[in-house]
Coordinates of C-alpha atoms in Angstrom, one line a residue:
Chain A
M1 CA -39.7 -32.0 18.7
S2 CA -43.0 -30.3 19.6
N3 CA -41.1 -27.0 19.6
L4 CA -39.8 -27.6 16.1
L5 CA -43.3 -28.4 14.8
Q6 CA -44.6 -25.3 16.5
E7 CA -42.0 -23.1 15.0
L8 CA -42.6 -24.6 11.5
E9 CA -46.4 -24.0 11.9
Q10 CA -45.7 -20.4 12.9
K11 CA -43.6 -19.9 9.8
I12 CA -46.3 -21.5 7.6
G13 CA -48.8 -19.2 9.3
A14 CA -46.8 -16.2 8.5
F15 CA -46.4 -17.4 4.9
R16 CA -50.2 -17.8 4.5
A17 CA -50.8 -14.3 5.8
S18 CA -48.4 -12.7 3.4
D19 CA -49.8 -11.0 0.4
A20 CA -48.2 -10.3 -3.0
T21 CA -44.8 -8.8 -2.6
K22 CA -43.4 -5.7 -4.3
S23 CA -39.8 -5.7 -5.4
N24 CA -37.6 -3.7 -7.6
V25 CA -35.6 -5.6 -10.2
G26 CA -33.0 -5.0 -12.8
I27 CA -31.0 -7.0 -15.4
V28 CA -27.3 -7.6 -15.4
R29 CA -25.9 -5.9 -18.5
E30 CA -22.1 -6.2 -17.8
I31 CA -20.2 -8.4 -15.3
G32 CA -16.5 -8.7 -14.7
D33 CA -13.8 -8.3 -12.1
G34 CA -16.3 -8.3 -9.3
V35 CA -18.2 -5.4 -10.6
A36 CA -21.6 -5.5 -12.3
R37 CA -23.6 -2.9 -14.3
I38 CA -27.3 -3.4 -13.9
E39 CA -30.1 -1.9 -16.0
G40 CA -33.3 -1.1 -14.2
L41 CA -33.3 -1.1 -10.3
S42 CA -34.9 2.4 -10.4
G43 CA -35.6 2.0 -6.6
A44 CA -32.1 1.0 -5.5
M45 CA -30.6 3.0 -2.6
L46 CA -26.9 3.8 -2.2
N47 CA -25.1 1.0 -0.3
E48 CA -28.2 -1.2 -0.5
M49 CA -27.7 -4.9 -0.7
L50 CA -28.7 -6.4 -4.0
E51 CA -29.7 -10.0 -4.4
F52 CA -28.3 -11.9 -7.4
P53 CA -29.4 -15.4 -8.4
G54 CA -27.8 -18.3 -6.4
G55 CA -27.9 -16.4 -3.1
I56 CA -25.1 -14.0 -4.1
F57 CA -25.2 -10.5 -2.8
G58 CA -23.9 -7.2 -4.1
L59 CA -23.7 -3.7 -3.0
A60 CA -25.0 -0.8 -5.0
L61 CA -22.3 1.8 -5.1
N62 CA -23.0 3.8 -8.3
L63 CA -26.5 5.1 -8.9
E64 CA -26.7 6.4 -12.4
E65 CA -29.5 7.6 -14.6
T66 CA -30.3 4.3 -16.3
E67 CA -27.8 1.9 -14.6
V68 CA -26.6 0.8 -11.2
G69 CA -23.0 -0.1 -10.6
A70 CA -22.6 -2.7 -8.0
I71 CA -19.8 -4.7 -6.4
I72 CA -20.3 -8.4 -5.9
L73 CA -19.7 -9.9 -2.5
G74 CA -18.9 -13.5 -3.3
D75 CA -18.2 -15.6 -6.4
Y76 CA -19.0 -13.3 -9.3
T77 CA -18.1 -15.9 -11.9
K78 CA -21.5 -17.5 -11.3
I79 CA -23.3 -14.4 -12.4
T80 CA -24.1 -14.0 -16.1
E81 CA -25.4 -11.3 -18.3
G82 CA -29.2 -11.2 -18.3
D83 CA -29.5 -12.4 -14.7
Q84 CA -32.3 -10.8 -12.7
V85 CA -31.2 -8.7 -9.7
S86 CA -33.5 -7.5 -7.0
T87 CA -33.2 -4.9 -4.2
T88 CA -33.5 -6.1 -0.6
G89 CA -34.2 -2.8 1.2
R90 CA -31.4 -3.7 3.6
L91 CA -28.0 -2.3 4.3
L92 CA -25.0 -4.6 4.5
Q93 CA -24.8 -6.0 8.0
V94 CA -22.4 -8.2 9.9
P95 CA -22.9 -10.2 13.0
V96 CA -21.5 -8.6 16.2
G97 CA -21.2 -9.5 19.8
K98 CA -19.0 -11.5 22.2
K99 CA -19.7 -14.7 20.4
L100 CA -17.2 -13.5 17.8
L101 CA -14.3 -13.5 20.2
G102 CA -11.8 -16.2 19.4
R103 CA -13.1 -16.5 15.9
V104 CA -11.8 -15.8 12.4
V105 CA -14.4 -14.3 10.1
D106 CA -14.5 -13.0 6.6
S107 CA -15.5 -9.5 5.6
L108 CA -19.2 -10.5 5.8
G109 CA -18.8 -12.0 9.2
R110 CA -19.0 -15.6 8.1
P111 CA -16.7 -17.9 10.0
V112 CA -13.7 -19.2 8.1
D113 CA -11.9 -21.0 11.0
G114 CA -13.9 -24.3 10.8
K115 CA -15.2 -23.9 14.3
G116 CA -18.8 -23.9 13.3
E117 CA -21.5 -21.3 13.3
L118 CA -21.1 -18.1 15.3
G119 CA -24.5 -18.2 16.8
S120 CA -24.7 -14.4 17.1
S121 CA -28.2 -12.9 16.6
T122 CA -27.1 -9.2 16.8
F123 CA -26.2 -7.5 13.6
Y124 CA -24.7 -4.0 12.9
P125 CA -24.6 -2.1 9.6
V126 CA -21.2 -2.1 8.0
E127 CA -21.5 1.7 7.2
K128 CA -22.4 3.8 10.2
I129 CA -22.1 7.5 11.0
A130 CA -19.4 8.1 13.5
P131 CA -20.5 9.3 17.0
G132 CA -21.1 13.0 17.2
I133 CA -19.5 15.7 19.5
I134 CA -22.0 15.4 22.3
K135 CA -21.5 11.6 22.6
R136 CA -17.7 11.9 23.0
Q137 CA -15.3 12.7 25.7
G138 CA -11.5 13.3 25.8
V139 CA -9.0 10.5 25.8
S140 CA -7.9 9.8 29.4
Q141 CA -7.4 6.1 29.9
P142 CA -4.3 4.4 28.6
V143 CA -3.9 1.5 26.1
Q144 CA -0.8 -0.4 27.3
T145 CA 1.0 -1.7 24.3
G146 CA 3.6 -3.4 26.5
I147 CA 6.3 -1.9 24.2
M148 CA 8.4 0.3 26.4
A149 CA 9.4 2.7 23.7
I150 CA 5.8 3.4 22.8
D151 CA 4.3 3.5 26.3
A152 CA 7.1 5.9 27.4
M153 CA 7.4 8.2 24.4
V154 CA 4.3 7.9 22.2
P155 CA 1.6 6.7 24.6
V156 CA -1.8 5.6 23.2
G157 CA -5.1 6.3 24.9
R158 CA -8.4 4.5 24.7
G159 CA -10.4 6.1 21.8
Q160 CA -7.3 7.3 20.1
R161 CA -6.3 6.6 16.5
E162 CA -2.6 6.0 16.3
L163 CA -1.1 5.2 12.9
I164 CA 1.7 2.7 12.6
I165 CA 3.7 3.6 9.5
G166 CA 6.8 2.2 7.9
D167 CA 8.4 0.3 5.0
R168 CA 7.8 -3.4 4.4
S169 CA 9.2 -5.7 7.0
T170 CA 10.0 -3.1 9.7
G171 CA 7.8 -4.6 12.4
K172 CA 4.4 -2.8 11.9
T173 CA 2.3 -5.9 12.4
T174 CA 4.5 -7.0 15.3
I175 CA 3.7 -3.8 17.2
A176 CA -0.1 -4.4 16.7
I177 CA 0.1 -8.0 17.7
D178 CA 2.3 -7.3 20.7
T179 CA -0.4 -4.8 21.8
I180 CA -3.1 -7.4 21.5
I181 CA -1.0 -9.9 23.4
N182 CA -0.3 -7.4 26.1
Q183 CA -4.0 -6.5 26.4
A184 CA -4.9 -10.2 26.7
A185 CA -2.4 -10.6 29.6
I186 CA -3.9 -7.5 31.3
N187 CA -7.4 -8.9 30.7
R188 CA -6.4 -12.2 32.2
A189 CA -4.9 -10.6 35.3
G190 CA -7.9 -8.3 35.7
E191 CA -10.3 -11.2 35.5
E192 CA -8.3 -13.1 38.0
S193 CA -8.1 -10.2 40.4
G194 CA -11.9 -10.0 40.5
D195 CA -11.8 -6.2 40.5
P196 CA -15.4 -5.0 39.6
N197 CA -14.0 -1.8 38.1
F198 CA -11.7 -3.6 35.7
R199 CA -12.4 -2.8 32.1
P200 CA -11.1 -5.4 29.7
L201 CA -10.0 -4.3 26.3
Y202 CA -11.1 -6.6 23.4
S203 CA -9.2 -6.6 20.2
I204 CA -10.1 -6.8 16.5
Y205 CA -7.5 -7.5 13.9
V206 CA -8.5 -6.8 10.4
A207 CA -6.3 -8.3 7.7
I208 CA -6.7 -6.5 4.4
G209 CA -5.0 -7.9 1.3
Q210 CA -2.5 -9.8 3.5
R211 CA -1.0 -13.2 2.5
V212 CA -3.0 -16.1 3.9
A213 CA 0.2 -17.4 5.5
N214 CA 0.6 -14.1 7.4
V215 CA -2.9 -14.3 8.7
A216 CA -2.3 -17.9 9.8
R217 CA 0.9 -16.8 11.5
V218 CA -1.0 -14.0 13.4
V219 CA -3.6 -16.5 14.5
S220 CA -1.0 -19.0 15.8
A221 CA 0.9 -16.2 17.6
L222 CA -2.3 -15.1 19.3
E223 CA -3.2 -18.7 20.1
A224 CA 0.3 -19.4 21.5
H225 CA -0.1 -16.4 23.9
D226 CA -3.7 -17.3 24.8
A227 CA -4.8 -14.0 23.3
L228 CA -7.2 -15.3 20.7
K229 CA -10.0 -15.6 23.1
Y230 CA -10.1 -11.8 23.5
T231 CA -9.7 -11.2 19.8
V232 CA -11.8 -11.2 16.7
I233 CA -9.9 -11.6 13.4
V234 CA -11.5 -10.3 10.2
S235 CA -9.7 -11.8 7.4
S236 CA -9.8 -10.5 3.8
T237 CA -6.7 -11.9 2.3
A238 CA -5.0 -11.1 -1.0
S239 CA -6.8 -14.0 -2.6
T240 CA -10.3 -12.4 -2.0
A241 CA -12.0 -10.0 -4.3
A242 CA -11.3 -6.3 -4.1
A243 CA -14.9 -5.8 -3.0
D244 CA -14.3 -8.0 0.1
Q245 CA -11.1 -6.1 0.9
Y246 CA -12.9 -2.8 0.6
I247 CA -15.7 -4.0 3.0
A248 CA -13.3 -5.7 5.6
P249 CA -12.2 -2.6 7.7
F250 CA -15.8 -1.3 7.8
A251 CA -17.0 -4.8 9.0
G252 CA -14.2 -4.8 11.6
A253 CA -15.3 -1.3 12.7
A254 CA -18.9 -2.4 13.1
I255 CA -17.7 -5.4 15.3
G256 CA -15.7 -2.9 17.4
E257 CA -18.6 -0.4 17.6
W258 CA -20.7 -3.1 19.3
F259 CA -18.2 -3.3 22.2
M260 CA -18.0 0.5 22.4
D261 CA -21.8 1.0 22.3
N262 CA -22.2 -1.6 25.1
G263 CA -19.9 0.3 27.4
M264 CA -16.8 -1.8 26.7
D265 CA -13.4 -1.0 25.4
A266 CA -12.1 -2.3 22.1
L267 CA -9.0 -2.0 20.0
I268 CA -9.0 -2.4 16.3
V269 CA -6.0 -2.9 14.0
F270 CA -6.4 -2.2 10.3
D271 CA -3.5 -4.1 8.6
D272 CA -3.2 -2.3 6.3
L273 CA -4.9 0.7 4.9
S274 CA -2.5 1.1 1.9
K275 CA -3.9 -2.2 0.5
H276 CA -7.4 -1.0 1.4
A277 CA -6.8 2.1 -0.7
V278 CA -5.5 0.0 -3.6
A279 CA -8.6 -2.3 -3.4
Y280 CA -10.9 0.8 -3.4
R281 CA -9.0 2.3 -6.4
Q282 CA -9.5 -1.0 -8.3
I283 CA -13.3 -0.9 -7.5
S284 CA -13.5 2.8 -8.4
L285 CA -11.7 2.4 -11.7
L286 CA -13.9 -0.6 -12.6
L287 CA -17.0 1.4 -11.7
K288 CA -15.6 4.1 -14.1
R289 CA -15.4 6.8 -11.4
P290 CA -13.1 9.7 -12.3
S291 CA -9.6 9.1 -11.0
G292 CA -7.3 11.6 -9.3
R293 CA -3.8 11.6 -7.9
E294 CA -2.0 8.3 -8.4
A295 CA -5.3 7.1 -10.0
Y296 CA -7.0 7.0 -6.6
P297 CA -10.6 8.3 -6.7
G298 CA -11.4 11.7 -5.3
D299 CA -13.1 10.3 -2.2
V300 CA -10.2 8.2 -1.0
F301 CA -9.6 10.6 1.9
Y302 CA -13.3 10.4 2.9
L303 CA -13.0 6.6 2.7
H304 CA -10.4 6.6 5.5
S305 CA -11.7 9.5 7.4
R306 CA -15.2 8.1 7.8
L307 CA -13.6 4.8 8.8
L308 CA -11.2 6.2 11.4
E309 CA -13.7 8.7 12.8
R310 CA -15.7 5.7 14.1
S311 CA -13.1 5.3 16.7
A312 CA -14.0 7.3 19.8
R313 CA -14.2 7.5 23.5
L314 CA -17.9 7.8 24.5
S315 CA -19.0 10.0 27.3
E316 CA -20.3 8.6 30.6
K317 CA -23.9 9.2 29.5
A318 CA -23.3 7.3 26.2
G319 CA -21.9 4.3 28.1
N320 CA -18.2 5.2 28.5
G321 CA -17.2 2.7 25.9
S322 CA -14.2 3.3 23.5
L323 CA -12.8 2.1 20.3
T324 CA -9.1 2.6 19.7
A325 CA -7.8 2.3 16.2
L326 CA -4.3 1.3 15.1
P327 CA -4.3 1.7 11.4
I328 CA -1.2 0.5 9.5
I329 CA 0.3 2.1 6.4
E330 CA 3.1 0.7 4.4
T331 CA 5.4 3.3 2.8
Q332 CA 7.6 2.8 -0.2
L333 CA 11.2 3.6 0.5
G334 CA 10.3 5.6 3.6
D335 CA 8.3 8.1 1.6
V336 CA 5.8 9.5 4.1
S337 CA 4.8 12.3 1.8
A338 CA 3.0 10.0 -0.7
Y339 CA -0.7 10.4 -1.2
I340 CA -2.3 7.8 1.1
P341 CA 0.3 8.1 4.0
T342 CA -0.2 11.9 4.2
N343 CA -4.0 11.4 4.1
V344 CA -4.0 8.9 7.0
I345 CA -1.3 10.9 9.0
S346 CA -3.6 13.9 8.8
I347 CA -6.6 11.9 10.0
T348 CA -5.0 10.1 12.9
D349 CA -4.0 11.5 16.3
G350 CA -0.4 10.6 15.9
Q351 CA 1.9 8.1 14.3
I352 CA 4.5 5.5 15.2
Y353 CA 7.1 5.8 12.4
L354 CA 9.3 2.7 11.9
E355 CA 12.6 3.3 10.2
N356 CA 14.3 0.8 7.9
D357 CA 17.8 1.9 9.0
L358 CA 17.1 1.4 12.7
F359 CA 15.6 -2.0 12.0
Y360 CA 18.8 -3.2 10.2
Q361 CA 21.0 -1.6 13.0
G362 CA 19.2 -4.1 15.3
I363 CA 17.2 -1.4 17.1
R364 CA 13.8 -3.2 17.3
P365 CA 11.1 -2.0 17.5
A366 CA 12.6 0.4 15.0
I367 CA 10.7 3.5 16.2
S368 CA 11.9 6.8 14.9
V369 CA 11.8 9.1 17.9
G370 CA 11.9 12.3 15.8
L371 CA 9.0 11.4 13.5
S372 CA 6.8 9.5 15.9
V373 CA 4.2 11.5 17.9
S374 CA 1.1 11.0 19.9
R375 CA -1.1 14.0 20.0
V376 CA -3.6 13.0 22.7
G377 CA -2.0 10.0 24.4
S378 CA 0.0 11.8 27.0
A379 CA -3.3 12.7 28.8
A380 CA -3.8 9.0 29.2
Q381 CA -0.3 8.1 30.4
I382 CA -0.2 7.0 34.1
K383 CA 1.6 9.4 36.4
A384 CA 4.4 7.0 37.2
M385 CA 5.3 6.8 33.5
K386 CA 5.1 10.6 33.1
Q387 CA 7.5 11.0 36.1
V388 CA 10.1 8.8 34.5
A389 CA 9.6 9.4 30.8
G390 CA 8.8 13.0 30.7
K391 CA 11.9 14.3 29.0
L392 CA 13.0 11.0 27.5
K393 CA 11.7 11.7 24.0
G394 CA 13.5 15.0 23.7
D395 CA 16.7 13.5 25.2
L396 CA 16.7 10.6 22.8
A397 CA 16.0 12.9 19.8
Q398 CA 18.9 15.1 20.9
F399 CA 21.1 12.0 21.3
R400 CA 20.4 10.9 17.7
E401 CA 21.5 14.3 16.5
L402 CA 24.6 14.3 18.7
A403 CA 25.5 10.8 17.7
A404 CA 25.5 11.9 14.0
F405 CA 27.6 14.9 14.9
A406 CA 30.0 12.9 17.1
Q407 CA 31.0 10.8 14.1
F408 CA 33.0 13.7 12.8
G409 CA 35.0 14.6 15.9
S410 CA 37.0 12.7 18.4
D411 CA 37.4 15.4 21.1
L412 CA 34.1 15.8 22.9
D413 CA 33.5 17.6 26.1
A414 CA 32.5 15.7 29.2
R415 CA 28.8 16.8 29.0
T416 CA 28.4 15.7 25.4
K417 CA 30.1 12.4 26.2
A418 CA 27.8 11.8 29.1
Q419 CA 24.7 12.6 27.0
L420 CA 25.9 10.2 24.3
E421 CA 26.5 7.4 26.9
R422 CA 23.1 7.9 28.4
G423 CA 21.5 7.9 25.0
Q424 CA 23.2 4.7 24.0
R425 CA 21.9 3.1 27.2
V426 CA 18.3 4.3 26.7
V427 CA 18.4 3.0 23.1
E428 CA 19.5 -0.4 24.5
L429 CA 16.8 -0.3 27.1
F430 CA 14.1 0.3 24.4
K431 CA 15.2 -2.7 22.4
Q432 CA 12.6 -5.4 22.9
S433 CA 12.0 -8.9 21.5
Q434 CA 8.8 -9.5 19.7
H435 CA 5.8 -11.0 21.5
K436 CA 7.3 -10.2 24.8
P437 CA 5.4 -7.2 26.1
L438 CA 6.3 -5.6 29.4
A439 CA 3.9 -4.7 32.2
V440 CA 3.6 -1.0 32.7
E441 CA 4.8 -1.1 36.3
L442 CA 7.9 -3.0 35.2
Q443 CA 8.6 -0.5 32.4
A444 CA 8.3 2.4 34.9
S445 CA 10.6 0.7 37.3
I446 CA 13.3 0.1 34.7
L447 CA 13.0 3.7 33.5
W448 CA 13.2 4.9 37.1
A449 CA 16.4 2.9 37.5
M450 CA 17.8 4.4 34.3
Q451 CA 16.9 7.9 35.5
K452 CA 18.6 7.3 38.9
G453 CA 21.8 6.1 37.3
Y454 CA 21.6 2.4 38.0
F455 CA 22.7 1.6 34.5
N456 CA 25.5 4.2 34.4
D457 CA 28.3 1.8 35.3
V458 CA 27.0 -1.0 33.0
P459 CA 28.8 -1.3 29.7
V460 CA 26.5 -0.4 26.8
D461 CA 26.7 -3.9 25.2
K462 CA 25.6 -5.5 28.6
V463 CA 22.7 -3.2 29.3
K464 CA 20.1 -5.5 27.8
V465 CA 21.4 -8.5 29.8
Y466 CA 21.5 -6.4 32.9
Q467 CA 18.0 -5.1 32.2
N468 CA 16.6 -8.7 31.8
K469 CA 18.1 -9.7 35.1
M470 CA 16.7 -6.7 36.8
E471 CA 13.2 -7.4 35.4
E472 CA 13.5 -11.0 36.6
Y473 CA 14.7 -9.9 40.0
L474 CA 11.9 -7.4 40.4
T475 CA 9.1 -9.7 39.2
T476 CA 10.3 -12.7 41.2
R477 CA 11.6 -11.2 44.4
K478 CA 10.1 -7.7 44.6
A479 CA 6.6 -8.3 43.3
P480 CA 5.0 -6.3 46.2
I481 CA 6.9 -3.2 45.1
L482 CA 5.6 -3.6 41.5
A483 CA 2.1 -4.3 42.8
S484 CA 2.2 -1.2 44.9
L485 CA 3.4 0.9 42.0
L486 CA 0.6 -0.5 39.8
A487 CA -2.0 0.4 42.5
K488 CA -0.6 3.9 43.2
K489 CA 0.1 4.5 39.6
A490 CA 2.8 7.1 40.7
F491 CA 6.2 7.2 42.4
D492 CA 6.0 8.7 45.9
E493 CA 8.7 9.1 48.4
A494 CA 8.1 5.8 50.2
L495 CA 7.9 3.8 47.0
E496 CA 11.1 5.4 45.6
K497 CA 12.9 4.5 48.8
E498 CA 11.7 0.9 48.6
L499 CA 12.6 0.6 44.9
G500 CA 15.9 2.2 45.5
A501 CA 16.7 -0.3 48.3
A502 CA 15.6 -3.2 46.1
L503 CA 17.8 -2.0 43.2
D504 CA 20.8 -1.5 45.6
E505 CA 20.4 -5.0 46.8
F506 CA 20.1 -6.2 43.1
K507 CA 23.4 -4.5 42.4
T508 CA 25.1 -6.4 45.1
V509 CA 23.7 -9.7 44.0
V510 CA 24.1 -9.3 40.2
S511 CA 27.3 -8.2 38.5
C512 CA 27.6 -7.6 34.9
Chain B
M1 CA -20.2 -2.0 -25.8
K2 CA -18.0 0.9 -24.9
I3 CA -19.4 4.3 -25.8
S4 CA -17.7 7.6 -26.0
K5 CA -18.8 10.5 -23.7
E6 CA -19.6 12.6 -26.8
A7 CA -21.9 9.9 -28.2
Q8 CA -23.5 9.4 -24.8
Y9 CA -24.2 13.2 -24.6
L10 CA -25.6 13.4 -28.1
S11 CA -27.8 10.4 -27.8
R12 CA -29.2 11.8 -24.5
Q13 CA -30.0 15.1 -26.3
L14 CA -31.7 13.3 -29.2
F15 CA -33.6 11.2 -26.7
D16 CA -34.9 14.3 -24.9
A17 CA -35.9 15.7 -28.3
A18 CA -38.1 12.7 -28.9
F19 CA -40.6 13.8 -26.2
V20 CA -43.7 15.9 -26.8
N21 CA -45.5 17.2 -23.7
G22 CA -43.6 14.8 -21.5
C23 CA -44.6 11.7 -23.5
L24 CA -42.4 9.8 -25.9
D25 CA -43.5 10.4 -29.5
E26 CA -43.1 7.4 -31.7
A27 CA -43.1 9.3 -35.0
R28 CA -40.5 11.7 -33.8
S29 CA -38.3 8.9 -32.4
L30 CA -38.3 7.2 -35.8
K31 CA -37.5 10.5 -37.6
I32 CA -34.5 11.0 -35.3
A33 CA -33.3 7.5 -36.0
E34 CA -33.7 8.1 -39.7
A35 CA -31.8 11.4 -39.4
I36 CA -28.9 9.7 -37.6
E37 CA -28.8 7.1 -40.3
Q38 CA -28.8 9.5 -43.2
T39 CA -26.5 12.2 -41.8
R40 CA -24.0 9.7 -40.3
P41 CA -22.5 12.0 -37.7
R42 CA -19.3 11.0 -35.9
Y43 CA -20.0 7.9 -33.7
A44 CA -23.3 7.4 -35.6
F45 CA -23.4 3.7 -34.7
Q46 CA -22.8 4.3 -31.0
I47 CA -25.4 7.1 -30.9
L48 CA -28.0 5.0 -32.6
K49 CA -27.3 2.1 -30.2
E50 CA -27.5 4.3 -27.1
F51 CA -30.6 6.1 -28.4
T52 CA -32.3 2.7 -28.9
R53 CA -31.3 1.6 -25.4
L54 CA -32.8 4.7 -23.9
L55 CA -35.9 4.3 -25.9
R56 CA -36.1 0.6 -24.8
L57 CA -35.8 1.6 -21.2
E58 CA -38.4 4.4 -21.5
L59 CA -40.9 2.0 -23.2
A60 CA -40.3 -0.6 -20.6
K61 CA -41.0 2.0 -17.9
H62 CA -44.5 2.4 -19.2
H63 CA -45.2 -1.1 -20.3
A64 CA -46.6 -3.6 -17.9
L65 CA -46.1 -7.3 -18.4
V66 CA -48.8 -9.3 -16.8
E67 CA -48.1 -13.0 -16.3
S68 CA -50.6 -15.4 -14.9
A69 CA -50.7 -19.2 -14.4
T70 CA -54.1 -19.5 -16.1
P71 CA -55.6 -17.3 -18.8
L72 CA -57.1 -14.1 -17.3
D73 CA -60.7 -13.3 -17.9
E74 CA -61.7 -9.9 -19.4
A75 CA -62.9 -8.5 -16.0
S76 CA -59.6 -9.3 -14.3
K77 CA -57.7 -7.7 -17.2
Q78 CA -59.8 -4.5 -17.0
A79 CA -59.3 -4.4 -13.2
I80 CA -55.5 -4.6 -13.6
M81 CA -55.5 -2.1 -16.4
F82 CA -57.6 0.3 -14.3
T83 CA -55.2 0.0 -11.3
L84 CA -52.1 0.5 -13.5
K85 CA -53.6 3.5 -15.3
Q86 CA -54.1 5.2 -11.9
G87 CA -50.4 5.2 -11.3
D88 CA -49.3 5.9 -14.8
P89 CA -51.8 7.2 -17.5
Q90 CA -49.3 6.3 -20.3
V91 CA -49.1 2.6 -19.4
T92 CA -49.7 -0.1 -21.9
F93 CA -49.8 -3.8 -21.0
S94 CA -49.5 -7.3 -22.4
V95 CA -50.8 -10.5 -20.9
T96 CA -49.1 -13.8 -21.1
T97 CA -49.8 -17.2 -19.5
N98 CA -46.9 -18.7 -17.6
T99 CA -47.6 -22.1 -16.1
S100 CA -44.4 -22.1 -14.1
L101 CA -46.1 -19.6 -11.7
I102 CA -48.3 -22.5 -10.6
G103 CA -51.0 -20.1 -9.5
G104 CA -51.7 -16.3 -9.1
A105 CA -50.1 -13.6 -11.2
R106 CA -47.0 -11.5 -11.6
I107 CA -46.9 -8.0 -12.9
Q108 CA -43.8 -6.2 -14.0
L109 CA -43.9 -2.5 -14.8
G110 CA -40.5 -1.0 -15.5
S111 CA -38.2 -2.3 -12.7
N112 CA -41.1 -2.7 -10.2
V113 CA -42.5 -6.2 -9.7
W114 CA -45.6 -7.3 -7.9
D115 CA -45.5 -11.0 -7.4
G116 CA -48.5 -12.8 -6.1
S117 CA -47.8 -16.1 -7.7
V118 CA -47.7 -19.4 -5.8
A119 CA -44.2 -20.1 -7.2
A120 CA -42.9 -16.9 -5.5
R121 CA -44.7 -17.8 -2.2
L122 CA -43.2 -21.2 -2.3
E123 CA -39.8 -19.6 -2.8
K124 CA -40.4 -17.3 0.1
L125 CA -41.5 -20.3 2.3
K126 CA -38.4 -22.1 1.3
T127 CA -36.2 -19.2 2.5
T128 CA -38.3 -18.7 5.6
V129 CA -38.2 -22.4 6.6
L130 CA -34.6 -23.0 5.7
V131 CA -33.1 -20.0 7.5

């Protein structure tokens, strides 16, 4: 109680000491659709927070000769023409820190999960200049997605920006959620091992313009896999104003930057940037900014480039933290050459392209091998994976071509037949159920078995069953081999011998 | 009101023409307004409206509104005027009494506000204590 009184007295003391305050004010001349035009405010700065009556805040985006165009963050229906607006001298900030883990917040960092206040006292500005050249270093540590097709063929490294692109309902969000779930599993195992060098990877999932039900589904999936405690969810659903949707990815990036700046690793998923671009287009048109291609404003490229440039791997001197970004783009009828997809493709360090046809053929995740690429991730792949998956991408692309060609002819030479059979088996191996990520050592072992011909005499339609049994066998009976592979991170002669013996034994035990 | 780009451009030009030696000339402004009314160019109404808006903003920029809780004495008025003139020699000012300020004074010049009223301090205390 005495502490409370002391604190109150201090505050009253500060109040007494204060002199007349100087502020800069303006009058709302127009208000509608979340955008206000304000006369006056001669001292307003770009991106400065503006205070409206009733504790509502706005963001100054257009500084014109006699007016200021601002977006309203909150309920704009309570603002009326003639209301007085004042500058605050502050940039928009969001709470950051570990206290946000396990929480669902809105684009301003306010909790929306009903679990009470965040209690975070650290704030980061929503807009921040990306780390410069000196502060960065190359991508060299992997982000294990737990999805075999990705970890083998389009590996992602810490600090990389890998785009997930595809039509609606092709499994884009699933890939991102599986990655978060896999990271949570790795984090748990790392914490249990007590390894002092273990670096956990925290996740941030930013939902932009998504249906509320989708966000609820993501939250429950993460909760079900005990992954929510390593995740922050920034939710700006379709029911929120365009201004909130515009701010959300930047707020998420600020939350991720805190982990990076404090020497930790974080992963951020922007789901999705197509809707973000649409929200920005809406704001820009309401602010009467000139429109360009597809009515998007001229700076829509800069909007996404400045956002994604904030993902980086910092140098040892700068704390060795990293922020990996998985932006998602939804295409229309597989058109990757549309305006926003080409923009984001050119900004990112590679893309995972999901094909509608593959999805409906039952190949899930429906990753198109030919169009998916990781420009920097191979440097981060562990050696064991490189040893077994080195030529896999090329082989699989060749298989797809051959398969299309083989449809026209029945007489195929033995070499082509073998290539086709192998391709079919690899395709089967890469099929994976959602929310069931595989550990990297298990992935490498399976691919090693494939490479050494352990799947050759298994009928194609039984490959998946055989693989599942093999995984179970290896994890339950041959765990030391997997542990040794994880520790060595490469196949050596002794390990290959041990794994070979184990798989020979498996063959005798299990028949398909 | 929506205003065309052409009207906006023309009103801006006419507004610039209303200045003599960097100061807004009242007579010239009236003459311009009369000329618009008589010649009735395209978008005459929009031009006149925008021209008036620009004039209003310009006048507000150089007019200080002094509000005080109790009537100010002559010495205080002179002191305020002297201080304001130092920053802007063109400044004019009007004084009103506003009892809702409870105590102290509030001065608004253009979009700048200096608030030393008790009401503002109480508001500040409210936000400080309630945070």
